mmCIF file of C-alpha atoms in Angstrom:
data_model
loop_
_atom_site.group_PDB
_atom_site.id
_atom_site.type_symbol
_atom_site.label_atom_id
_atom_site.label_comp_id
_atom_site.label_asym_id
_atom_site.label_seq_id
_atom_site.Cartn_x
_atom_site.Cartn_y
_atom_site.Cartn_z
ATOM 1 C CA MET A 1488 -20.936 36.953 -80.896
ATOM 2 C CA ALA A 1489 -17.183 36.415 -80.452
ATOM 3 C CA PRO A 1490 -15.450 33.339 -81.911
ATOM 4 C CA LEU A 1491 -14.085 30.759 -79.517
ATOM 5 C CA ARG A 1492 -10.492 30.935 -78.358
ATOM 6 C CA PHE A 1493 -8.532 27.681 -78.349
ATOM 7 C CA SER A 1494 -5.537 26.679 -76.255
ATOM 8 C CA ALA A 1495 -3.180 23.824 -77.093
ATOM 9 C CA ASN A 1496 -2.692 21.326 -74.290
ATOM 10 C CA VAL A 1497 0.961 20.605 -74.938
ATOM 11 C CA SER A 1498 0.962 17.690 -72.522
ATOM 12 C CA TRP A 1499 -1.151 15.940 -75.196
ATOM 13 C CA LEU A 1500 -0.524 17.698 -78.499
ATOM 14 C CA PHE A 1501 2.618 17.681 -80.633
ATOM 15 C CA PRO A 1502 3.969 14.397 -79.177
ATOM 16 C CA GLU A 1503 6.529 14.277 -82.002
ATOM 17 C CA PHE A 1504 8.470 16.927 -80.025
ATOM 18 C CA PRO A 1505 10.346 15.690 -76.942
ATOM 19 C CA GLY A 1506 9.970 18.593 -74.505
ATOM 20 C CA LEU A 1507 7.515 21.265 -73.462
ATOM 21 C CA PRO A 1508 9.479 24.224 -74.904
ATOM 22 C CA ALA A 1509 9.532 22.584 -78.355
ATOM 23 C CA ARG A 1510 5.836 21.778 -78.102
ATOM 24 C CA LEU A 1511 5.084 25.379 -77.177
ATOM 25 C CA ARG A 1512 6.953 26.549 -80.258
ATOM 26 C CA ALA A 1513 4.971 24.090 -82.396
ATOM 27 C CA ALA A 1514 1.696 25.343 -80.912
ATOM 28 C CA GLY A 1515 2.602 28.941 -81.679
ATOM 29 C CA SER A 1516 3.606 28.055 -85.230
ATOM 30 C CA SER A 1517 0.238 26.343 -85.708
ATOM 31 C CA GLY A 1518 -1.685 29.497 -84.860
ATOM 32 C CA PHE A 1519 -2.709 28.844 -81.271
ATOM 33 C CA GLU A 1520 -2.764 31.967 -79.130
ATOM 34 C CA ALA A 1521 -2.667 30.091 -75.827
ATOM 35 C CA ALA A 1522 -1.418 26.877 -74.283
ATOM 36 C CA GLU A 1523 -1.988 24.789 -71.189
ATOM 37 C CA VAL A 1524 0.220 22.241 -69.444
ATOM 38 C CA ALA A 1525 -0.852 19.498 -67.081
ATOM 39 C CA TRP A 1526 2.304 19.338 -64.987
ATOM 40 C CA PRO A 1527 5.079 21.770 -65.906
ATOM 41 C CA TYR A 1528 7.234 20.906 -62.908
ATOM 42 C CA ALA A 1529 10.004 18.999 -64.696
ATOM 43 C CA GLU A 1530 11.003 22.255 -66.430
ATOM 44 C CA GLN A 1531 12.283 25.457 -64.897
ATOM 45 C CA PRO A 1532 9.454 28.026 -64.895
ATOM 46 C CA GLU A 1533 11.660 30.720 -66.410
ATOM 47 C CA ALA A 1534 12.546 28.479 -69.360
ATOM 48 C CA LEU A 1535 8.888 27.704 -69.998
ATOM 49 C CA ALA A 1536 7.910 31.345 -69.707
ATOM 50 C CA ARG A 1537 10.609 32.294 -72.220
ATOM 51 C CA ALA A 1538 9.524 29.551 -74.658
ATOM 52 C CA ALA A 1539 5.895 30.676 -74.438
ATOM 53 C CA ARG A 1540 6.875 34.300 -74.974
ATOM 54 C CA GLU A 1541 8.977 33.469 -78.001
ATOM 55 C CA ALA A 1542 6.101 31.407 -79.430
ATOM 56 C CA GLY A 1543 3.634 34.274 -78.928
ATOM 57 C CA LEU A 1544 1.573 32.227 -76.477
ATOM 58 C CA ARG A 1545 -0.016 32.884 -73.149
ATOM 59 C CA LEU A 1546 -0.228 30.068 -70.628
ATOM 60 C CA VAL A 1547 -3.803 29.732 -69.388
ATOM 61 C CA LEU A 1548 -3.900 26.588 -67.222
ATOM 62 C CA ILE A 1549 -1.700 24.303 -65.153
ATOM 63 C CA ASN A 1550 -2.569 21.535 -62.678
ATOM 64 C CA THR A 1551 -1.492 21.119 -59.091
ATOM 65 C CA PRO A 1552 1.142 18.363 -58.743
ATOM 66 C CA PRO A 1553 -0.293 14.828 -58.847
ATOM 67 C CA GLY A 1554 1.472 13.536 -55.753
ATOM 68 C CA ASP A 1555 3.379 10.255 -55.788
ATOM 69 C CA ARG A 1556 2.634 8.733 -59.205
ATOM 70 C CA GLU A 1557 4.504 5.535 -58.326
ATOM 71 C CA LYS A 1558 1.998 4.975 -55.518
ATOM 72 C CA GLY A 1559 -0.918 5.642 -57.858
ATOM 73 C CA GLU A 1560 -1.713 9.190 -56.751
ATOM 74 C CA MET A 1561 -3.491 11.506 -59.190
ATOM 75 C CA GLY A 1562 -3.997 14.671 -57.193
ATOM 76 C CA LEU A 1563 -4.294 15.174 -53.449
ATOM 77 C CA GLY A 1564 -7.097 17.660 -52.798
ATOM 78 C CA ALA A 1565 -9.589 15.181 -51.345
ATOM 79 C CA VAL A 1566 -7.200 12.498 -50.095
ATOM 80 C CA PRO A 1567 -7.310 11.986 -46.300
ATOM 81 C CA GLY A 1568 -3.941 12.266 -44.613
ATOM 82 C CA ARG A 1569 -2.344 14.136 -47.525
ATOM 83 C CA GLN A 1570 -3.392 17.662 -46.592
ATOM 84 C CA ALA A 1571 0.163 18.851 -45.939
ATOM 85 C CA ALA A 1572 1.354 17.459 -49.268
ATOM 86 C CA PHE A 1573 -1.558 19.129 -51.075
ATOM 87 C CA ARG A 1574 -0.674 22.498 -49.570
ATOM 88 C CA GLU A 1575 2.993 22.053 -50.443
ATOM 89 C CA GLY A 1576 2.008 21.231 -54.022
ATOM 90 C CA LEU A 1577 -0.293 24.239 -54.116
ATOM 91 C CA GLU A 1578 2.597 26.521 -53.183
ATOM 92 C CA GLN A 1579 4.640 25.051 -56.028
ATOM 93 C CA ALA A 1580 1.745 25.532 -58.455
ATOM 94 C CA VAL A 1581 1.357 29.164 -57.403
ATOM 95 C CA LEU A 1582 5.079 29.762 -57.907
ATOM 96 C CA TYR A 1583 4.840 28.382 -61.442
ATOM 97 C CA ALA A 1584 1.586 30.190 -62.217
ATOM 98 C CA LYS A 1585 3.129 33.510 -61.225
ATOM 99 C CA ALA A 1586 6.298 32.907 -63.236
ATOM 100 C CA LEU A 1587 4.283 31.818 -66.277
ATOM 101 C CA GLY A 1588 1.643 34.536 -66.011
ATOM 102 C CA CYS A 1589 -0.919 31.746 -65.852
ATOM 103 C CA PRO A 1590 -4.238 32.787 -64.266
ATOM 104 C CA ARG A 1591 -5.800 29.348 -63.581
ATOM 105 C CA VAL A 1592 -4.791 26.311 -61.551
ATOM 106 C CA HIS A 1593 -6.666 23.011 -61.695
ATOM 107 C CA LEU A 1594 -6.935 21.790 -58.093
ATOM 108 C CA MET A 1595 -6.828 18.039 -58.590
ATOM 109 C CA ALA A 1596 -9.120 16.111 -56.237
ATOM 110 C CA GLY A 1597 -7.340 12.767 -56.375
ATOM 111 C CA ARG A 1598 -8.404 9.148 -56.093
ATOM 112 C CA VAL A 1599 -10.375 7.101 -53.616
ATOM 113 C CA PRO A 1600 -7.721 5.195 -51.622
ATOM 114 C CA GLN A 1601 -6.852 1.764 -52.963
ATOM 115 C CA GLY A 1602 -9.159 -0.887 -51.514
ATOM 116 C CA ALA A 1603 -11.581 1.629 -49.991
ATOM 117 C CA ASP A 1604 -15.298 1.641 -50.746
ATOM 118 C CA ARG A 1605 -16.246 4.885 -52.501
ATOM 119 C CA ALA A 1606 -19.548 5.259 -50.644
ATOM 120 C CA ALA A 1607 -17.916 4.582 -47.282
ATOM 121 C CA VAL A 1608 -15.216 7.261 -47.658
ATOM 122 C CA ARG A 1609 -17.199 9.824 -49.657
ATOM 123 C CA SER A 1610 -18.143 11.999 -46.665
ATOM 124 C CA GLU A 1611 -14.602 12.027 -45.231
ATOM 125 C CA MET A 1612 -13.079 12.822 -48.609
ATOM 126 C CA GLU A 1613 -15.517 15.652 -49.232
ATOM 127 C CA THR A 1614 -14.707 17.133 -45.813
ATOM 128 C CA VAL A 1615 -10.980 17.036 -46.637
ATOM 129 C CA PHE A 1616 -11.627 18.531 -50.068
ATOM 130 C CA LEU A 1617 -13.704 21.391 -48.657
ATOM 131 C CA GLU A 1618 -11.006 22.183 -46.115
ATOM 132 C CA ASN A 1619 -8.279 22.163 -48.748
ATOM 133 C CA LEU A 1620 -10.342 24.207 -51.213
ATOM 134 C CA ARG A 1621 -11.023 26.927 -48.646
ATOM 135 C CA HIS A 1622 -7.316 27.104 -47.943
ATOM 136 C CA ALA A 1623 -6.478 27.112 -51.664
ATOM 137 C CA ALA A 1624 -9.009 29.836 -52.428
ATOM 138 C CA GLY A 1625 -7.325 32.118 -49.917
ATOM 139 C CA VAL A 1626 -3.826 31.396 -51.217
ATOM 140 C CA LEU A 1627 -4.881 31.872 -54.833
ATOM 141 C CA ALA A 1628 -6.804 35.069 -54.087
ATOM 142 C CA GLN A 1629 -3.642 36.683 -52.715
ATOM 143 C CA GLU A 1630 -2.117 36.295 -56.206
ATOM 144 C CA SER A 1631 -5.323 37.049 -58.177
ATOM 145 C CA LEU A 1632 -5.478 33.436 -59.391
ATOM 146 C CA VAL A 1633 -8.476 31.198 -60.060
ATOM 147 C CA GLY A 1634 -8.759 27.586 -58.906
ATOM 148 C CA LEU A 1635 -10.637 25.057 -61.033
ATOM 149 C CA LEU A 1636 -12.395 21.800 -60.180
ATOM 150 C CA GLU A 1637 -12.543 19.195 -62.945
ATOM 151 C CA PRO A 1638 -14.776 16.117 -62.797
ATOM 152 C CA ILE A 1639 -12.993 13.162 -64.433
ATOM 153 C CA ASN A 1640 -15.032 10.218 -65.631
ATOM 154 C CA THR A 1641 -14.866 7.004 -63.611
ATOM 155 C CA ARG A 1642 -16.326 4.764 -66.314
ATOM 156 C CA ILE A 1643 -13.319 4.717 -68.645
ATOM 157 C CA THR A 1644 -10.484 7.032 -67.661
ATOM 158 C CA ASP A 1645 -10.027 6.759 -63.886
ATOM 159 C CA PRO A 1646 -12.408 4.456 -61.957
ATOM 160 C CA ARG A 1647 -11.129 5.633 -58.573
ATOM 161 C CA TYR A 1648 -11.204 9.405 -59.146
ATOM 162 C CA PHE A 1649 -13.165 11.144 -56.397
ATOM 163 C CA LEU A 1650 -14.730 13.990 -58.379
ATOM 164 C CA ASP A 1651 -16.585 12.533 -61.350
ATOM 165 C CA THR A 1652 -19.732 14.518 -62.249
ATOM 166 C CA PRO A 1653 -20.537 18.197 -62.815
ATOM 167 C CA GLN A 1654 -23.324 17.918 -60.263
ATOM 168 C CA GLN A 1655 -20.906 16.789 -57.554
ATOM 169 C CA ALA A 1656 -18.409 19.523 -58.441
ATOM 170 C CA ALA A 1657 -21.079 22.242 -58.500
ATOM 171 C CA ALA A 1658 -22.372 21.164 -55.101
ATOM 172 C CA ILE A 1659 -18.858 21.354 -53.650
ATOM 173 C CA LEU A 1660 -18.300 24.791 -55.161
ATOM 174 C CA GLN A 1661 -21.544 25.966 -53.584
ATOM 175 C CA LYS A 1662 -20.463 24.672 -50.167
ATOM 176 C CA VAL A 1663 -17.073 26.379 -50.405
ATOM 177 C CA GLY A 1664 -18.627 29.608 -51.654
ATOM 178 C CA ARG A 1665 -15.481 31.325 -52.922
ATOM 179 C CA PRO A 1666 -15.722 33.446 -56.093
ATOM 180 C CA ASN A 1667 -12.244 32.525 -57.318
ATOM 181 C CA LEU A 1668 -13.083 28.802 -57.479
ATOM 182 C CA GLN A 1669 -14.769 27.696 -60.704
ATOM 183 C CA LEU A 1670 -15.679 24.636 -62.732
ATOM 184 C CA GLN A 1671 -13.517 23.062 -65.429
ATOM 185 C CA MET A 1672 -15.772 21.542 -68.086
ATOM 186 C CA ASP A 1673 -14.161 18.725 -70.077
ATOM 187 C CA LEU A 1674 -16.805 17.624 -72.559
ATOM 188 C CA PHE A 1675 -15.102 14.243 -72.982
ATOM 189 C CA HIS A 1676 -15.637 13.388 -69.316
ATOM 190 C CA TRP A 1677 -19.094 14.970 -69.107
ATOM 191 C CA GLN A 1678 -20.409 12.998 -72.067
ATOM 192 C CA ILE A 1679 -19.163 9.700 -70.657
ATOM 193 C CA MET A 1680 -20.598 10.268 -67.187
ATOM 194 C CA ASP A 1681 -23.873 12.033 -67.863
ATOM 195 C CA GLY A 1682 -24.521 12.940 -71.499
ATOM 196 C CA ASN A 1683 -27.222 15.625 -71.749
ATOM 197 C CA LEU A 1684 -24.554 18.074 -72.856
ATOM 198 C CA THR A 1685 -26.917 20.781 -74.070
ATOM 199 C CA GLY A 1686 -28.722 20.907 -70.740
ATOM 200 C CA ASN A 1687 -25.561 20.601 -68.673
ATOM 201 C CA ILE A 1688 -23.721 23.287 -70.626
ATOM 202 C CA ARG A 1689 -26.618 25.691 -70.184
ATOM 203 C CA GLU A 1690 -27.002 24.841 -66.493
ATOM 204 C CA PHE A 1691 -23.377 24.923 -65.434
ATOM 205 C CA LEU A 1692 -21.754 27.401 -67.832
ATOM 206 C CA PRO A 1693 -22.131 30.304 -65.349
ATOM 207 C CA LEU A 1694 -19.749 28.370 -63.053
ATOM 208 C CA VAL A 1695 -17.263 27.440 -65.785
ATOM 209 C CA GLY A 1696 -13.812 29.009 -65.973
ATOM 210 C CA HIS A 1697 -12.309 26.706 -68.585
ATOM 211 C CA VAL A 1698 -13.472 24.183 -71.200
ATOM 212 C CA GLN A 1699 -11.632 21.183 -72.641
ATOM 213 C CA VAL A 1700 -12.564 19.012 -75.610
ATOM 214 C CA ALA A 1701 -11.894 15.606 -77.148
ATOM 215 C CA GLN A 1702 -14.006 13.178 -79.155
ATOM 216 C CA VAL A 1703 -15.765 10.254 -77.418
ATOM 217 C CA PRO A 1704 -14.887 7.439 -76.984
ATOM 218 C CA GLY A 1705 -11.434 7.520 -78.601
ATOM 219 C CA ARG A 1706 -10.315 10.892 -77.172
ATOM 220 C CA GLY A 1707 -9.173 12.021 -80.608
ATOM 221 C CA GLU A 1708 -9.543 15.340 -82.413
ATOM 222 C CA PRO A 1709 -12.993 16.960 -82.295
ATOM 223 C CA ASP A 1710 -13.510 16.234 -86.002
ATOM 224 C CA SER A 1711 -12.544 12.563 -85.698
ATOM 225 C CA PRO A 1712 -15.323 9.907 -85.728
ATOM 226 C CA GLY A 1713 -17.256 9.634 -82.492
ATOM 227 C CA GLU A 1714 -20.330 10.472 -80.461
ATOM 228 C CA LEU A 1715 -20.000 14.238 -80.169
ATOM 229 C CA ASN A 1716 -21.267 16.803 -82.680
ATOM 230 C CA PHE A 1717 -18.649 19.472 -82.129
ATOM 231 C CA PRO A 1718 -19.916 21.973 -84.702
ATOM 232 C CA TYR A 1719 -23.142 22.058 -82.685
ATOM 233 C CA LEU A 1720 -21.348 22.165 -79.316
ATOM 234 C CA PHE A 1721 -18.960 24.933 -80.360
ATOM 235 C CA GLN A 1722 -21.869 26.959 -81.693
ATOM 236 C CA LEU A 1723 -23.749 26.367 -78.436
ATOM 237 C CA LEU A 1724 -20.804 27.672 -76.409
ATOM 238 C CA GLU A 1725 -20.660 30.769 -78.605
ATOM 239 C CA ASP A 1726 -24.439 31.289 -78.404
ATOM 240 C CA GLU A 1727 -24.382 30.948 -74.614
ATOM 241 C CA GLY A 1728 -21.707 33.648 -74.415
ATOM 242 C CA TYR A 1729 -18.710 31.625 -73.268
ATOM 243 C CA ARG A 1730 -15.650 33.897 -73.266
ATOM 244 C CA GLY A 1731 -12.966 31.653 -71.798
ATOM 245 C CA PHE A 1732 -10.541 29.325 -73.550
ATOM 246 C CA VAL A 1733 -11.319 25.920 -75.020
ATOM 247 C CA GLY A 1734 -8.450 23.565 -74.267
ATOM 248 C CA CYS A 1735 -7.521 20.998 -76.907
ATOM 249 C CA GLU A 1736 -6.835 18.023 -74.664
ATOM 250 C CA TYR A 1737 -7.078 15.222 -77.175
ATOM 251 C CA ARG A 1738 -4.929 12.372 -78.414
ATOM 252 C CA PRO A 1739 -3.723 13.317 -81.903
ATOM 253 C CA GLN A 1740 -4.580 10.736 -84.519
ATOM 254 C CA ALA A 1741 -2.020 12.240 -86.891
ATOM 255 C CA GLU A 1742 0.605 14.981 -86.871
ATOM 256 C CA THR A 1743 -1.131 17.986 -85.373
ATOM 257 C CA ARG A 1744 0.029 20.821 -87.607
ATOM 258 C CA PRO A 1745 -2.081 22.625 -88.665
ATOM 259 C CA PRO A 1746 -4.940 22.125 -86.160
ATOM 260 C CA PRO A 1747 -8.127 20.355 -87.280
ATOM 261 C CA SER A 1748 -10.241 22.369 -89.705
ATOM 262 C CA LEU A 1749 -13.161 22.315 -87.266
ATOM 263 C CA LEU A 1750 -11.153 24.344 -84.751
ATOM 264 C CA ARG A 1751 -10.009 26.758 -87.435
ATOM 265 C CA ARG A 1752 -13.590 27.451 -88.480
ATOM 266 C CA HIS A 1753 -14.457 28.518 -84.930
ATOM 267 C CA SER A 1754 -11.353 30.595 -84.206
ATOM 268 C CA ARG A 1755 -10.264 33.700 -86.075
ATOM 269 C CA GLY A 1756 -6.600 33.246 -85.104
ATOM 270 C CA LEU A 1757 -6.413 29.627 -86.207
ATOM 271 C CA GLU A 1758 -8.278 30.433 -89.402
ATOM 272 C CA LEU A 1759 -5.697 33.057 -90.332
ATOM 273 C CA ALA A 1760 -2.852 30.714 -89.424
ATOM 274 C CA SER A 1761 -4.272 28.019 -91.688
ATOM 275 C CA LEU A 1762 -4.054 30.415 -94.616
ATOM 276 C CA VAL A 1763 -0.366 30.973 -93.885
ATOM 277 C CA LEU A 1764 0.444 27.331 -93.194
ATOM 278 C CA GLY A 1765 -1.525 26.238 -96.228
#
């Protein structure tokens, strides 16, 4: 039974450092073997690739561009009328993924349009999403890349996000039917929307290409106070044979070097780093 492998989400971790290259260096110094970035597009891909290389990290996940943040966009995959912008963003994401050697791209679904009734637009948005996902699967397959769908909770984090449960995401994946599209399992969001994590992990893990973690409800480190028993959940992932990365997408409650002891106990690389960092 292999230990879990953790990746540092440097869009969240090491906020004491001002830029992504510095955060990548901090992640490498802390013993992480991998990193992920929500939106790397403010940096030149070559500079990020060099920083990751120098830090001894591999990049394992980026997101498609969010769209127009000033207009409240948070992804475009399911947004009617924004198909061209989604495909343009996908091309940019593929360019970055190739330059960074990053094998996975989170295909962000986006939000229900402002003022629209979710139930009234659900069918239209799903149709748009299916069309865009089929296109994305083909584009990604040409570069041997995997696309991920992440449900984001609508109870706390983003009330208007279109894709909000693992059941909805799994049903969409089944309709698209492309092997290079998988599920992104963020246990923070799944707990808030549905709970039943043991059952849901066992049911949906065969579809999962990436996992992310944070404590509920505060979105802090896994060993901070909260609802989730991460020693149990990490052991469950190991027992169920998960071989992908576990992304640390949490809000640090304190300076994040070295990583929380709970992560070190479940990762050989972080455990060794903790001995060096003391």
